[in-house]
PDB file of C-alpha atoms in Angstrom:
ATOM      1  CA  MET A   1       2.778 -18.795 -42.915  1.00 41.00           C
ATOM      2  CA  GLN A   2      -0.522 -17.031 -42.234  1.00 47.00           C
ATOM      3  CA  LEU A   3      -0.888 -18.282 -38.641  1.00 48.00           C
ATOM      4  CA  PRO A   4       2.457 -17.026 -37.207  1.00 53.00           C
ATOM      5  CA  MET A   5       2.117 -13.754 -39.120  1.00 61.00           C
ATOM      6  CA  GLU A   6      -1.302 -13.101 -37.520  1.00 63.00           C
ATOM      7  CA  ALA A   7       0.080 -14.023 -34.101  1.00 63.00           C
ATOM      8  CA  LEU A   8       2.892 -11.517 -34.642  1.00 68.00           C
ATOM      9  CA  ILE A   9       0.333  -8.869 -35.603  1.00 73.00           C
ATOM     10  CA  TYR A  10      -1.572  -9.508 -32.351  1.00 72.00           C
ATOM     11  CA  VAL A  11       1.614  -9.015 -30.324  1.00 75.00           C
ATOM     12  CA  VAL A  12       2.555  -5.849 -32.218  1.00 79.00           C
ATOM     13  CA  ILE A  13      -0.917  -4.366 -31.721  1.00 78.00           C
ATOM     14  CA  PHE A  14      -0.850  -5.168 -27.981  1.00 78.00           C
ATOM     15  CA  VAL A  15       2.568  -3.511 -27.550  1.00 81.00           C
ATOM     16  CA  GLY A  16       1.317  -0.568 -29.606  1.00 83.00           C
ATOM     17  CA  VAL A  17      -1.639  -0.229 -27.232  1.00 80.00           C
ATOM     18  CA  LEU A  18       0.712   0.006 -24.233  1.00 81.00           C
ATOM     19  CA  LEU A  19       2.824   2.657 -25.956  1.00 83.00           C
ATOM     20  CA  LEU A  20      -0.286   4.570 -27.024  1.00 83.00           C
ATOM     21  CA  VAL A  21      -1.655   4.714 -23.471  1.00 85.00           C
ATOM     22  CA  GLU A  22       1.728   5.790 -22.071  1.00 84.00           C
ATOM     23  CA  GLY A  23       1.991   8.482 -24.736  1.00 82.00           C
ATOM     24  CA  ILE A  24      -1.492   9.825 -23.996  1.00 82.00           C
ATOM     25  CA  TYR A  25      -0.664   9.898 -20.277  1.00 82.00           C
ATOM     26  CA  LEU A  26       2.557  11.852 -20.746  1.00 75.00           C
ATOM     27  CA  VAL A  27       0.974  14.262 -23.228  1.00 73.00           C
ATOM     28  CA  ALA A  28      -1.964  14.916 -20.887  1.00 72.00           C
ATOM     29  CA  PHE A  29       0.043  15.447 -17.688  1.00 73.00           C
ATOM     30  CA  GLY A  30       3.605  16.158 -18.789  1.00 65.00           C
ATOM     31  CA  LYS A  31       6.899  14.859 -17.430  1.00 59.00           C
ATOM     32  CA  SER A  32       6.048  15.970 -13.881  1.00 56.00           C
ATOM     33  CA  ILE A  33       3.789  12.910 -13.558  1.00 67.00           C
ATOM     34  CA  SER A  34       6.777  10.614 -14.105  1.00 64.00           C
ATOM     35  CA  LEU A  35       8.159   8.764 -11.083  1.00 63.00           C
ATOM     36  CA  ASN A  36      11.707   9.357 -12.339  1.00 58.00           C
ATOM     37  CA  SER A  37      11.504  13.106 -11.689  1.00 62.00           C
ATOM     38  CA  ARG A  38      13.929  14.350  -9.036  1.00 62.00           C
ATOM     39  CA  VAL A  39      11.483  17.049  -7.906  1.00 67.00           C
ATOM     40  CA  ASN A  40       8.245  15.566  -6.609  1.00 81.00           C
ATOM     41  CA  ARG A  41       5.068  16.524  -8.388  1.00 83.00           C
ATOM     42  CA  ARG A  42       3.595  18.538  -5.516  1.00 88.00           C
ATOM     43  CA  LEU A  43       6.635  20.831  -5.339  1.00 87.00           C
ATOM     44  CA  ASP A  44       6.638  21.131  -9.127  1.00 84.00           C
ATOM     45  CA  MET A  45       3.025  22.301  -9.078  1.00 85.00           C
ATOM     46  CA  LEU A  46       3.776  24.789  -6.285  1.00 87.00           C
ATOM     47  CA  ASP A  47       6.779  26.144  -8.199  1.00 86.00           C
ATOM     48  CA  LYS A  48       4.512  26.820 -11.162  1.00 85.00           C
ATOM     49  CA  GLY A  49       2.436  29.179  -9.040  1.00 87.00           C
ATOM     50  CA  VAL A  50      -0.511  26.917  -8.203  1.00 86.00           C
ATOM     51  CA  GLY A  51      -1.953  27.688  -4.770  1.00 88.00           C
ATOM     52  CA  ARG A  52      -1.334  25.262  -1.923  1.00 87.00           C
ATOM     53  CA  GLU A  53      -5.042  24.677  -1.431  1.00 88.00           C
ATOM     54  CA  GLN A  54      -5.609  23.952  -5.136  1.00 90.00           C
ATOM     55  CA  VAL A  55      -2.647  21.545  -5.189  1.00 88.00           C
ATOM     56  CA  LEU A  56      -3.992  19.690  -2.153  1.00 88.00           C
ATOM     57  CA  GLU A  57      -7.470  19.485  -3.672  1.00 88.00           C
ATOM     58  CA  GLN A  58      -6.205  18.128  -6.982  1.00 87.00           C
ATOM     59  CA  LEU A  59      -3.862  15.551  -5.427  1.00 88.00           C
ATOM     60  CA  ARG A  60      -6.508  14.311  -2.973  1.00 86.00           C
ATOM     61  CA  LYS A  61      -8.984  13.984  -5.823  1.00 85.00           C
ATOM     62  CA  GLU A  62      -6.505  11.901  -7.835  1.00 83.00           C
ATOM     63  CA  MET A  63      -5.703   9.723  -4.817  1.00 83.00           C
ATOM     64  CA  GLN A  64      -9.331   8.931  -3.945  1.00 82.00           C
ATOM     65  CA  GLN A  65     -11.219   8.971  -7.227  1.00 86.00           C
ATOM     66  CA  HIS A  66     -10.611   5.350  -8.236  1.00 86.00           C
ATOM     67  CA  MET A  67     -11.765   3.662  -5.029  1.00 80.00           C
ATOM     68  CA  LYS A  68     -14.929   5.793  -5.109  1.00 79.00           C
ATOM     69  CA  SER A  69     -15.741   4.394  -8.562  1.00 79.00           C
ATOM     70  CA  GLN A  70     -15.701   0.698  -7.700  1.00 75.00           C
ATOM     71  CA  SER A  71     -19.464   0.538  -8.330  1.00 77.00           C
ATOM     72  CA  ILE A  72     -18.863   1.013 -12.071  1.00 76.00           C
ATOM     73  CA  PRO A  73     -19.288  -2.405 -13.771  1.00 68.00           C
ATOM     74  CA  LEU A  74     -15.948  -4.152 -14.405  1.00 70.00           C
ATOM     75  CA  TYR A  75     -14.029  -1.090 -13.201  1.00 79.00           C
ATOM     76  CA  SER A  76     -13.692  -2.638  -9.745  1.00 76.00           C
ATOM     77  CA  LEU A  77     -11.098  -5.011 -11.276  1.00 76.00           C
ATOM     78  CA  LEU A  78      -8.963  -1.982 -12.132  1.00 85.00           C
ATOM     79  CA  ALA A  79      -9.758   0.394  -9.255  1.00 87.00           C
ATOM     80  CA  ASP A  80      -7.348  -1.018  -6.675  1.00 86.00           C
ATOM     81  CA  LYS A  81      -4.400  -1.069  -9.086  1.00 89.00           C
ATOM     82  CA  ALA A  82      -5.216   2.420 -10.381  1.00 89.00           C
ATOM     83  CA  GLN A  83      -5.415   3.690  -6.801  1.00 88.00           C
ATOM     84  CA  LYS A  84      -1.998   2.299  -5.881  1.00 89.00           C
ATOM     85  CA  ALA A  85      -0.529   3.638  -9.121  1.00 87.00           C
ATOM     86  CA  ALA A  86      -2.072   7.077  -8.424  1.00 85.00           C
ATOM     87  CA  ILE A  87      -3.251   7.297 -12.030  1.00 87.00           C
ATOM     88  CA  ALA A  88      -4.181  10.914 -12.715  1.00 85.00           C
ATOM     89  CA  PHE A  89      -6.764   9.852 -15.307  1.00 88.00           C
ATOM     90  CA  SER A  90     -10.274   9.826 -13.897  1.00 87.00           C
ATOM     91  CA  PRO A  91     -12.251   6.542 -14.069  1.00 88.00           C
ATOM     92  CA  LYS A  92     -14.331   7.906 -16.957  1.00 88.00           C
ATOM     93  CA  GLN A  93     -11.192   8.892 -18.833  1.00 88.00           C
ATOM     94  CA  LEU A  94      -9.693   5.435 -18.327  1.00 89.00           C
ATOM     95  CA  ILE A  95     -12.864   3.820 -19.673  1.00 88.00           C
ATOM     96  CA  MET A  96     -12.781   6.179 -22.676  1.00 90.00           C
ATOM     97  CA  ILE A  97      -9.133   5.229 -23.282  1.00 90.00           C
ATOM     98  CA  MET A  98     -10.112   1.548 -23.193  1.00 89.00           C
ATOM     99  CA  CYS A  99     -12.707   2.253 -25.861  1.00 91.00           C
ATOM    100  CA  LEU A 100     -10.212   4.274 -27.915  1.00 91.00           C
ATOM    101  CA  VAL A 101      -7.457   1.653 -27.877  1.00 89.00           C
ATOM    102  CA  SER A 102     -10.034  -1.066 -28.582  1.00 91.00           C
ATOM    103  CA  ALA A 103     -11.080   0.867 -31.684  1.00 91.00           C
ATOM    104  CA  VAL A 104      -7.427   1.272 -32.719  1.00 89.00           C
ATOM    105  CA  ALA A 105      -6.856  -2.458 -32.163  1.00 88.00           C
ATOM    106  CA  PHE A 106      -9.928  -3.281 -34.266  1.00 89.00           C
ATOM    107  CA  MET A 107      -8.612  -1.122 -37.106  1.00 89.00           C
ATOM    108  CA  GLY A 108      -5.210  -2.820 -36.878  1.00 86.00           C
ATOM    109  CA  LEU A 109      -6.737  -6.295 -36.873  1.00 83.00           C
ATOM    110  CA  SER A 110      -8.993  -5.374 -39.800  1.00 85.00           C
ATOM    111  CA  ILE A 111      -6.013  -4.175 -41.835  1.00 85.00           C
ATOM    112  CA  GLY A 112      -3.530  -6.880 -40.857  1.00 76.00           C
ATOM    113  CA  THR A 113      -5.681 -10.005 -40.513  1.00 73.00           C
ATOM    114  CA  ALA A 114      -8.564 -11.766 -42.219  1.00 72.00           C
ATOM    115  CA  THR A 115     -10.286 -12.816 -38.978  1.00 71.00           C
ATOM    116  CA  ASP A 116     -14.093 -12.820 -38.774  1.00 79.00           C
ATOM    117  CA  THR A 117     -15.676  -9.533 -37.698  1.00 84.00           C
ATOM    118  CA  ALA A 118     -17.127 -10.943 -34.468  1.00 85.00           C
ATOM    119  CA  LEU A 119     -13.782 -12.450 -33.470  1.00 82.00           C
ATOM    120  CA  ARG A 120     -11.968  -9.223 -34.369  1.00 85.00           C
ATOM    121  CA  ALA A 121     -14.345  -7.262 -32.171  1.00 88.00           C
ATOM    122  CA  ALA A 122     -13.867  -9.658 -29.235  1.00 88.00           C
ATOM    123  CA  LEU A 123     -10.080  -9.614 -29.625  1.00 86.00           C
ATOM    124  CA  SER A 124     -10.080  -5.815 -29.898  1.00 89.00           C
ATOM    125  CA  VAL A 125     -11.994  -5.445 -26.638  1.00 89.00           C
ATOM    126  CA  ALA A 126      -9.679  -7.961 -24.948  1.00 88.00           C
ATOM    127  CA  ILE A 127      -6.597  -6.113 -26.218  1.00 88.00           C
ATOM    128  CA  GLY A 128      -8.000  -2.707 -25.191  1.00 88.00           C
ATOM    129  CA  VAL A 129      -9.050  -3.727 -21.684  1.00 88.00           C
ATOM    130  CA  GLY A 130      -6.050  -6.025 -21.166  1.00 88.00           C
ATOM    131  CA  GLY A 131      -3.608  -3.422 -22.446  1.00 89.00           C
ATOM    132  CA  VAL A 132      -4.886  -0.697 -20.123  1.00 91.00           C
ATOM    133  CA  TYR A 133      -4.932  -3.143 -17.208  1.00 90.00           C
ATOM    134  CA  ALA A 134      -1.350  -4.248 -17.948  1.00 89.00           C
ATOM    135  CA  TRP A 135      -0.253  -0.602 -18.142  1.00 91.00           C
ATOM    136  CA  VAL A 136      -1.928   0.312 -14.837  1.00 92.00           C
ATOM    137  CA  ASN A 137      -0.602  -2.847 -13.153  1.00 91.00           C
ATOM    138  CA  ARG A 138       2.948  -2.038 -14.276  1.00 90.00           C
ATOM    139  CA  LYS A 139       2.592   1.517 -12.952  1.00 91.00           C
ATOM    140  CA  ALA A 140       1.244   0.238  -9.620  1.00 91.00           C
ATOM    141  CA  LYS A 141       4.067  -2.284  -9.138  1.00 90.00           C
ATOM    142  CA  LYS A 142       6.711   0.303  -9.976  1.00 91.00           C
ATOM    143  CA  ARG A 143       5.214   2.927  -7.664  1.00 91.00           C
ATOM    144  CA  MET A 144       4.669   0.583  -4.716  1.00 91.00           C
ATOM    145  CA  GLY A 145       8.186  -0.812  -5.087  1.00 89.00           C
ATOM    146  CA  MET A 146       9.657   2.693  -5.008  1.00 90.00           C
ATOM    147  CA  ILE A 147       7.600   3.605  -1.922  1.00 92.00           C
ATOM    148  CA  GLU A 148       8.830   0.488  -0.121  1.00 89.00           C
ATOM    149  CA  GLU A 149      12.426   1.455  -0.892  1.00 89.00           C
ATOM    150  CA  GLN A 150      11.955   5.106   0.094  1.00 92.00           C
ATOM    151  CA  LEU A 151      10.080   4.529   3.353  1.00 93.00           C
ATOM    152  CA  PRO A 152      13.071   3.501   5.569  1.00 92.00           C
ATOM    153  CA  GLU A 153      15.040   6.551   4.437  1.00 93.00           C
ATOM    154  CA  ALA A 154      12.011   8.782   5.037  1.00 93.00           C
ATOM    155  CA  VAL A 155      11.534   7.411   8.563  1.00 94.00           C
ATOM    156  CA  GLU A 156      15.233   7.912   9.346  1.00 94.00           C
ATOM    157  CA  LEU A 157      14.955  11.480   8.060  1.00 94.00           C
ATOM    158  CA  MET A 158      12.023  11.968  10.424  1.00 94.00           C
ATOM    159  CA  VAL A 159      14.130  10.616  13.304  1.00 94.00           C
ATOM    160  CA  ARG A 160      16.953  13.079  12.595  1.00 94.00           C
ATOM    161  CA  SER A 161      14.496  15.959  12.325  1.00 94.00           C
ATOM    162  CA  LEU A 162      12.817  15.068  15.624  1.00 93.00           C
ATOM    163  CA  ARG A 163      16.137  14.737  17.423  1.00 93.00           C
ATOM    164  CA  VAL A 164      17.116  18.306  16.530  1.00 93.00           C
ATOM    165  CA  GLY A 165      13.895  19.557  18.107  1.00 91.00           C
ATOM    166  CA  ASN A 166      11.456  19.973  15.228  1.00 91.00           C
ATOM    167  CA  PRO A 167       7.770  19.257  15.915  1.00 91.00           C
ATOM    168  CA  PHE A 168       6.237  16.272  14.148  1.00 91.00           C
ATOM    169  CA  VAL A 169       4.253  18.338  11.627  1.00 90.00           C
ATOM    170  CA  SER A 170       7.421  20.191  10.617  1.00 92.00           C
ATOM    171  CA  THR A 171       9.157  16.820  10.336  1.00 94.00           C
ATOM    172  CA  ILE A 172       6.547  15.645   7.840  1.00 94.00           C
ATOM    173  CA  GLN A 173       7.085  18.851   5.860  1.00 92.00           C
ATOM    174  CA  VAL A 174      10.848  18.161   5.794  1.00 93.00           C
ATOM    175  CA  VAL A 175      10.197  14.697   4.342  1.00 93.00           C
ATOM    176  CA  ALA A 176       7.797  16.190   1.787  1.00 92.00           C
ATOM    177  CA  ASN A 177      10.455  18.656   0.634  1.00 91.00           C
ATOM    178  CA  GLU A 178      13.487  16.342   0.654  1.00 91.00           C
ATOM    179  CA  VAL A 179      12.150  13.005  -0.600  1.00 90.00           C
ATOM    180  CA  PRO A 180      11.377  12.610  -4.338  1.00 88.00           C
ATOM    181  CA  ASP A 181       8.264  11.007  -5.744  1.00 85.00           C
ATOM    182  CA  PRO A 182       6.270   8.967  -5.129  1.00 88.00           C
ATOM    183  CA  LEU A 183       6.646   9.181  -1.340  1.00 91.00           C
ATOM    184  CA  GLY A 184       7.430  12.904  -1.342  1.00 91.00           C
ATOM    185  CA  THR A 185       4.045  13.850  -2.764  1.00 91.00           C
ATOM    186  CA  GLU A 186       2.265  11.462  -0.386  1.00 92.00           C
ATOM    187  CA  PHE A 187       3.888  13.105   2.634  1.00 94.00           C
ATOM    188  CA  GLY A 188       3.304  16.510   1.062  1.00 93.00           C
ATOM    189  CA  VAL A 189      -0.430  15.841   1.039  1.00 93.00           C
ATOM    190  CA  ILE A 190      -0.233  14.835   4.726  1.00 94.00           C
ATOM    191  CA  ALA A 191       1.706  18.015   5.535  1.00 93.00           C
ATOM    192  CA  ASP A 192      -0.910  20.161   3.793  1.00 93.00           C
ATOM    193  CA  GLU A 193      -3.764  18.329   5.520  1.00 92.00           C
ATOM    194  CA  CYS A 194      -2.098  18.867   8.915  1.00 91.00           C
ATOM    195  CA  ALA A 195      -1.662  22.544   8.079  1.00 89.00           C
ATOM    196  CA  TYR A 196      -5.440  22.777   7.557  1.00 88.00           C
ATOM    197  CA  GLY A 197      -6.173  21.103  10.901  1.00 88.00           C
ATOM    198  CA  ARG A 198      -6.215  17.350  10.325  1.00 90.00           C
ATOM    199  CA  GLU A 199      -4.540  15.041  12.832  1.00 90.00           C
ATOM    200  CA  ALA A 200      -1.237  13.623  11.572  1.00 90.00           C
ATOM    201  CA  ALA A 201      -1.990  10.114  12.865  1.00 89.00           C
ATOM    202  CA  GLU A 202      -5.345  10.110  11.061  1.00 92.00           C
ATOM    203  CA  ALA A 203      -3.754  11.294   7.801  1.00 92.00           C
ATOM    204  CA  LEU A 204      -1.028   8.622   8.057  1.00 92.00           C
ATOM    205  CA  LYS A 205      -3.647   5.942   8.747  1.00 91.00           C
ATOM    206  CA  ASP A 206      -5.633   7.027   5.690  1.00 91.00           C
ATOM    207  CA  MET A 207      -2.498   6.840   3.522  1.00 91.00           C
ATOM    208  CA  ALA A 208      -1.671   3.379   4.889  1.00 91.00           C
ATOM    209  CA  GLN A 209      -5.163   2.122   4.012  1.00 89.00           C
ATOM    210  CA  ARG A 210      -5.028   3.680   0.554  1.00 88.00           C
ATOM    211  CA  LEU A 211      -1.620   2.172  -0.252  1.00 89.00           C
ATOM    212  CA  ASP A 212      -2.344  -1.100   1.593  1.00 88.00           C
ATOM    213  CA  MET A 213       1.190  -1.246   3.022  1.00 88.00           C
ATOM    214  CA  GLN A 214       1.985  -3.010   6.289  1.00 87.00           C
ATOM    215  CA  ASP A 215       5.049  -0.852   7.007  1.00 89.00           C
ATOM    216  CA  MET A 216       2.976   2.302   6.569  1.00 91.00           C
ATOM    217  CA  ARG A 217       0.431   0.913   9.036  1.00 92.00           C
ATOM    218  CA  PHE A 218       3.257   0.414  11.549  1.00 90.00           C
ATOM    219  CA  LEU A 219       4.200   4.072  11.121  1.00 92.00           C
ATOM    220  CA  ALA A 220       0.616   5.263  11.556  1.00 92.00           C
ATOM    221  CA  VAL A 221       0.122   3.128  14.684  1.00 91.00           C
ATOM    222  CA  ALA A 222       3.414   4.326  16.214  1.00 89.00           C
ATOM    223  CA  VAL A 223       2.511   7.979  15.685  1.00 91.00           C
ATOM    224  CA  GLY A 224      -1.047   7.435  16.963  1.00 90.00           C
ATOM    225  CA  ILE A 225       0.124   5.718  20.162  1.00 89.00           C
ATOM    226  CA  GLN A 226       2.722   8.416  20.817  1.00 86.00           C
ATOM    227  CA  GLN A 227       0.152  11.191  20.427  1.00 83.00           C
ATOM    228  CA  GLN A 228      -2.188   9.489  22.893  1.00 85.00           C
ATOM    229  CA  SER A 229       0.249   8.252  25.539  1.00 83.00           C
ATOM    230  CA  GLY A 230       3.390  10.305  24.947  1.00 79.00           C
ATOM    231  CA  GLY A 231       6.958   9.055  24.813  1.00 81.00           C
ATOM    232  CA  ASN A 232      10.086   9.533  22.748  1.00 88.00           C
ATOM    233  CA  LEU A 233       8.795   9.369  19.183  1.00 90.00           C
ATOM    234  CA  ALA A 234      12.313   9.639  17.722  1.00 92.00           C
ATOM    235  CA  GLU A 235      13.413   6.419  19.457  1.00 92.00           C
ATOM    236  CA  VAL A 236      10.211   4.632  18.425  1.00 91.00           C
ATOM    237  CA  LEU A 237      10.668   5.645  14.784  1.00 93.00           C
ATOM    238  CA  ALA A 238      14.358   4.687  14.881  1.00 93.00           C
ATOM    239  CA  GLY A 239      13.377   1.177  15.935  1.00 92.00           C
ATOM    240  CA  LEU A 240      10.649   1.143  13.281  1.00 91.00           C
ATOM    241  CA  ALA A 241      13.174   2.105  10.595  1.00 91.00           C
ATOM    242  CA  GLN A 242      15.348  -0.862  11.598  1.00 92.00           C
ATOM    243  CA  VAL A 243      12.333  -3.195  11.462  1.00 90.00           C
ATOM    244  CA  ILE A 244      11.334  -1.916   8.020  1.00 89.00           C
ATOM    245  CA  ARG A 245      14.861  -2.349   6.683  1.00 89.00           C
ATOM    246  CA  ALA A 246      15.044  -5.870   8.131  1.00 89.00           C
ATOM    247  CA  ARG A 247      11.691  -6.789   6.529  1.00 86.00           C
ATOM    248  CA  PHE A 248      12.845  -5.296   3.234  1.00 83.00           C
ATOM    249  CA  ARG A 249      16.080  -7.335   3.308  1.00 86.00           C
ATOM    250  CA  LEU A 250      14.085 -10.459   4.147  1.00 86.00           C
ATOM    251  CA  PHE A 251      11.704  -9.744   1.280  1.00 83.00           C
ATOM    252  CA  ARG A 252      14.618  -9.353  -1.135  1.00 83.00           C
ATOM    253  CA  ARG A 253      16.114 -12.606   0.128  1.00 86.00           C
ATOM    254  CA  VAL A 254      12.808 -14.474  -0.330  1.00 84.00           C
ATOM    255  CA  LYS A 255      12.492 -12.967  -3.798  1.00 82.00           C
ATOM    256  CA  ALA A 256      15.976 -14.192  -4.693  1.00 84.00           C
ATOM    257  CA  ILE A 257      15.234 -17.697  -3.376  1.00 84.00           C
ATOM    258  CA  THR A 258      11.954 -17.972  -5.299  1.00 82.00           C
ATOM    259  CA  ALA A 259      13.341 -16.430  -8.494  1.00 82.00           C
ATOM    260  CA  GLU A 260      14.366 -19.850  -9.854  1.00 80.00           C
ATOM    261  CA  ALA A 261      10.841 -21.252  -9.428  1.00 79.00           C
ATOM    262  CA  GLN A 262       9.293 -18.140 -10.979  1.00 80.00           C
ATOM    263  CA  TRP A 263      11.535 -18.266 -14.032  1.00 83.00           C
ATOM    264  CA  SER A 264      11.010 -22.021 -14.297  1.00 82.00           C
ATOM    265  CA  GLY A 265       7.284 -21.403 -14.602  1.00 78.00           C
ATOM    266  CA  LYS A 266       7.849 -18.722 -17.235  1.00 80.00           C
ATOM    267  CA  PHE A 267      10.250 -20.969 -19.150  1.00 84.00           C
ATOM    268  CA  LEU A 268       7.907 -23.961 -19.050  1.00 81.00           C
ATOM    269  CA  SER A 269       5.104 -21.787 -20.428  1.00 80.00           C
ATOM    270  CA  GLY A 270       7.246 -19.988 -22.984  1.00 83.00           C
ATOM    271  CA  PHE A 271       9.252 -22.939 -24.283  1.00 86.00           C
ATOM    272  CA  PRO A 272       6.301 -24.619 -26.092  1.00 85.00           C
ATOM    273  CA  LEU A 273       5.436 -21.299 -27.734  1.00 81.00           C
ATOM    274  CA  GLY A 274       9.052 -20.860 -28.800  1.00 83.00           C
ATOM    275  CA  CYS A 275       9.085 -24.381 -30.263  1.00 86.00           C
ATOM    276  CA  LEU A 276       5.831 -23.641 -32.086  1.00 81.00           C
ATOM    277  CA  ALA A 277       7.283 -20.474 -33.606  1.00 79.00           C
ATOM    278  CA  PHE A 278      10.459 -22.336 -34.639  1.00 82.00           C
ATOM    279  CA  ILE A 279       8.469 -25.128 -36.288  1.00 83.00           C
ATOM    280  CA  LEU A 280       6.245 -22.703 -38.194  1.00 77.00           C
ATOM    281  CA  VAL A 281       9.221 -20.684 -39.408  1.00 77.00           C
ATOM    282  CA  LYS A 282      11.180 -23.800 -40.447  1.00 81.00           C
ATOM    283  CA  ASP A 283       8.185 -25.587 -41.966  1.00 81.00           C
ATOM    284  CA  PRO A 284       5.173 -23.264 -42.518  1.00 77.00           C
ATOM    285  CA  GLY A 285       2.995 -26.142 -43.715  1.00 81.00           C
ATOM    286  CA  TYR A 286       3.653 -28.396 -40.729  1.00 83.00           C
ATOM    287  CA  TYR A 287       0.071 -28.175 -39.416  1.00 82.00           C
ATOM    288  CA  ASP A 288      -1.727 -27.946 -42.772  1.00 82.00           C
ATOM    289  CA  ASP A 289      -3.050 -31.502 -42.538  1.00 84.00           C
ATOM    290  CA  VAL A 290      -4.797 -30.889 -39.191  1.00 83.00           C
ATOM    291  CA  LEU A 291      -5.933 -27.260 -39.540  1.00 80.00           C
ATOM    292  CA  ASP A 292      -9.385 -28.362 -40.668  1.00 84.00           C
ATOM    293  CA  HIS A 293      -9.779 -30.960 -37.914  1.00 84.00           C
ATOM    294  CA  PRO A 294     -12.692 -30.104 -35.572  1.00 84.00           C
ATOM    295  CA  TRP A 295     -10.492 -30.613 -32.498  1.00 87.00           C
ATOM    296  CA  PHE A 296      -7.628 -28.368 -33.637  1.00 82.00           C
ATOM    297  CA  ILE A 297      -8.951 -24.984 -32.453  1.00 81.00           C
ATOM    298  CA  PRO A 298     -10.352 -26.329 -29.128  1.00 83.00           C
ATOM    299  CA  MET A 299      -7.039 -28.018 -28.367  1.00 86.00           C
ATOM    300  CA  CYS A 300      -5.159 -24.798 -29.130  1.00 84.00           C
ATOM    301  CA  PHE A 301      -7.319 -22.994 -26.568  1.00 84.00           C
ATOM    302  CA  PHE A 302      -6.809 -25.862 -24.106  1.00 88.00           C
ATOM    303  CA  VAL A 303      -3.019 -25.681 -24.477  1.00 85.00           C
ATOM    304  CA  GLY A 304      -3.120 -21.908 -24.018  1.00 83.00           C
ATOM    305  CA  PHE A 305      -5.259 -22.341 -20.903  1.00 86.00           C
ATOM    306  CA  MET A 306      -2.866 -24.905 -19.426  1.00 86.00           C
ATOM    307  CA  LEU A 307       0.168 -22.701 -20.104  1.00 82.00           C
ATOM    308  CA  THR A 308      -1.571 -19.763 -18.433  1.00 83.00           C
ATOM    309  CA  LEU A 309      -2.593 -21.976 -15.519  1.00 85.00           C
ATOM    310  CA  ASN A 310       1.044 -23.009 -15.114  1.00 80.00           C
ATOM    311  CA  LEU A 311       2.069 -19.369 -14.717  1.00 79.00           C
ATOM    312  CA  ILE A 312      -0.698 -18.711 -12.197  1.00 83.00           C
ATOM    313  CA  VAL A 313       0.095 -21.797 -10.096  1.00 83.00           C
ATOM    314  CA  MET A 314       3.830 -21.049 -10.025  1.00 78.00           C
ATOM    315  CA  LYS A 315       3.116 -17.445  -9.033  1.00 78.00           C
ATOM    316  CA  VAL A 316       0.810 -18.551  -6.195  1.00 81.00           C
ATOM    317  CA  ILE A 317       3.370 -21.067  -4.942  1.00 79.00           C
ATOM    318  CA  THR A 318       6.189 -18.513  -4.896  1.00 76.00           C
ATOM    319  CA  ASN A 319       4.095 -15.616  -3.522  1.00 73.00           C
ATOM    320  CA  ILE A 320       5.433 -15.760   0.030  1.00 71.00           C
ATOM    321  CA  LYS A 321       4.171 -13.016   2.330  1.00 67.00           C
ATOM    322  CA  VAL A 322       6.837 -11.258   4.388  1.00 59.00           C
TER     323      VAL A 322
END
């Protein structure tokens, strides 16, 4: 019964790492950092009396700090995800949190398992780094998904504002005030930058590159062309909103079509593990005769590698670009 109990301890420690990182994040920055807040973070900071210039400086620092730290060894694997997730932790703080949760994982493994010290240390580092990466990746996916959903509504709001006669900079300010996070704060930063003299097309282009979103690039190009050659920007953005909505519907349709293949890959990788757990619970001594065999541990790693490879291959096959 020792093997499944240790495996359960590994899972519990990994989940505990995720909860620990989330707790530290919320304690450090409060509920205003949450994407579920109805009032976007920029407006919340302004309501608390922070100056507009200080708010802009802090938000720009948070939005750019991760990509500037790609030269840090191994951090480049995390920088892109942290940038898209707009993690308020600085790169040094994230590295310190990795060290902290690795130490916590080592203490948990030392208390709950009898694994060798070297293996415990390696597993602790893997759990610490992997846990922080999984947390940042989850934040990035959630934030980018919300931006994709909010963008068509934001563009349509811009169209309505332009049609009533507002200038484009005022239109961006309307979006920044009316749209919740995460897109509201992004447009709020653009509005503040335009107020201090930056070109709106340049600010939109910078946001599109930072978020790596094709629809945002379309918006930046449309605004840039209109500023150079003129034309009815409201009509251009109205057509862009329709294109974005059509692409979003197509993406959802592709996601629905490929869902069966994705879950098949997850099931095929999870079913052997479920059978293993069932066998060990029903008959804890099932593998006692082969535990000491020299090929047992290597074959366990090989099976784990093949199951992981199955997930990766199925994800690549079903990752259709729209």
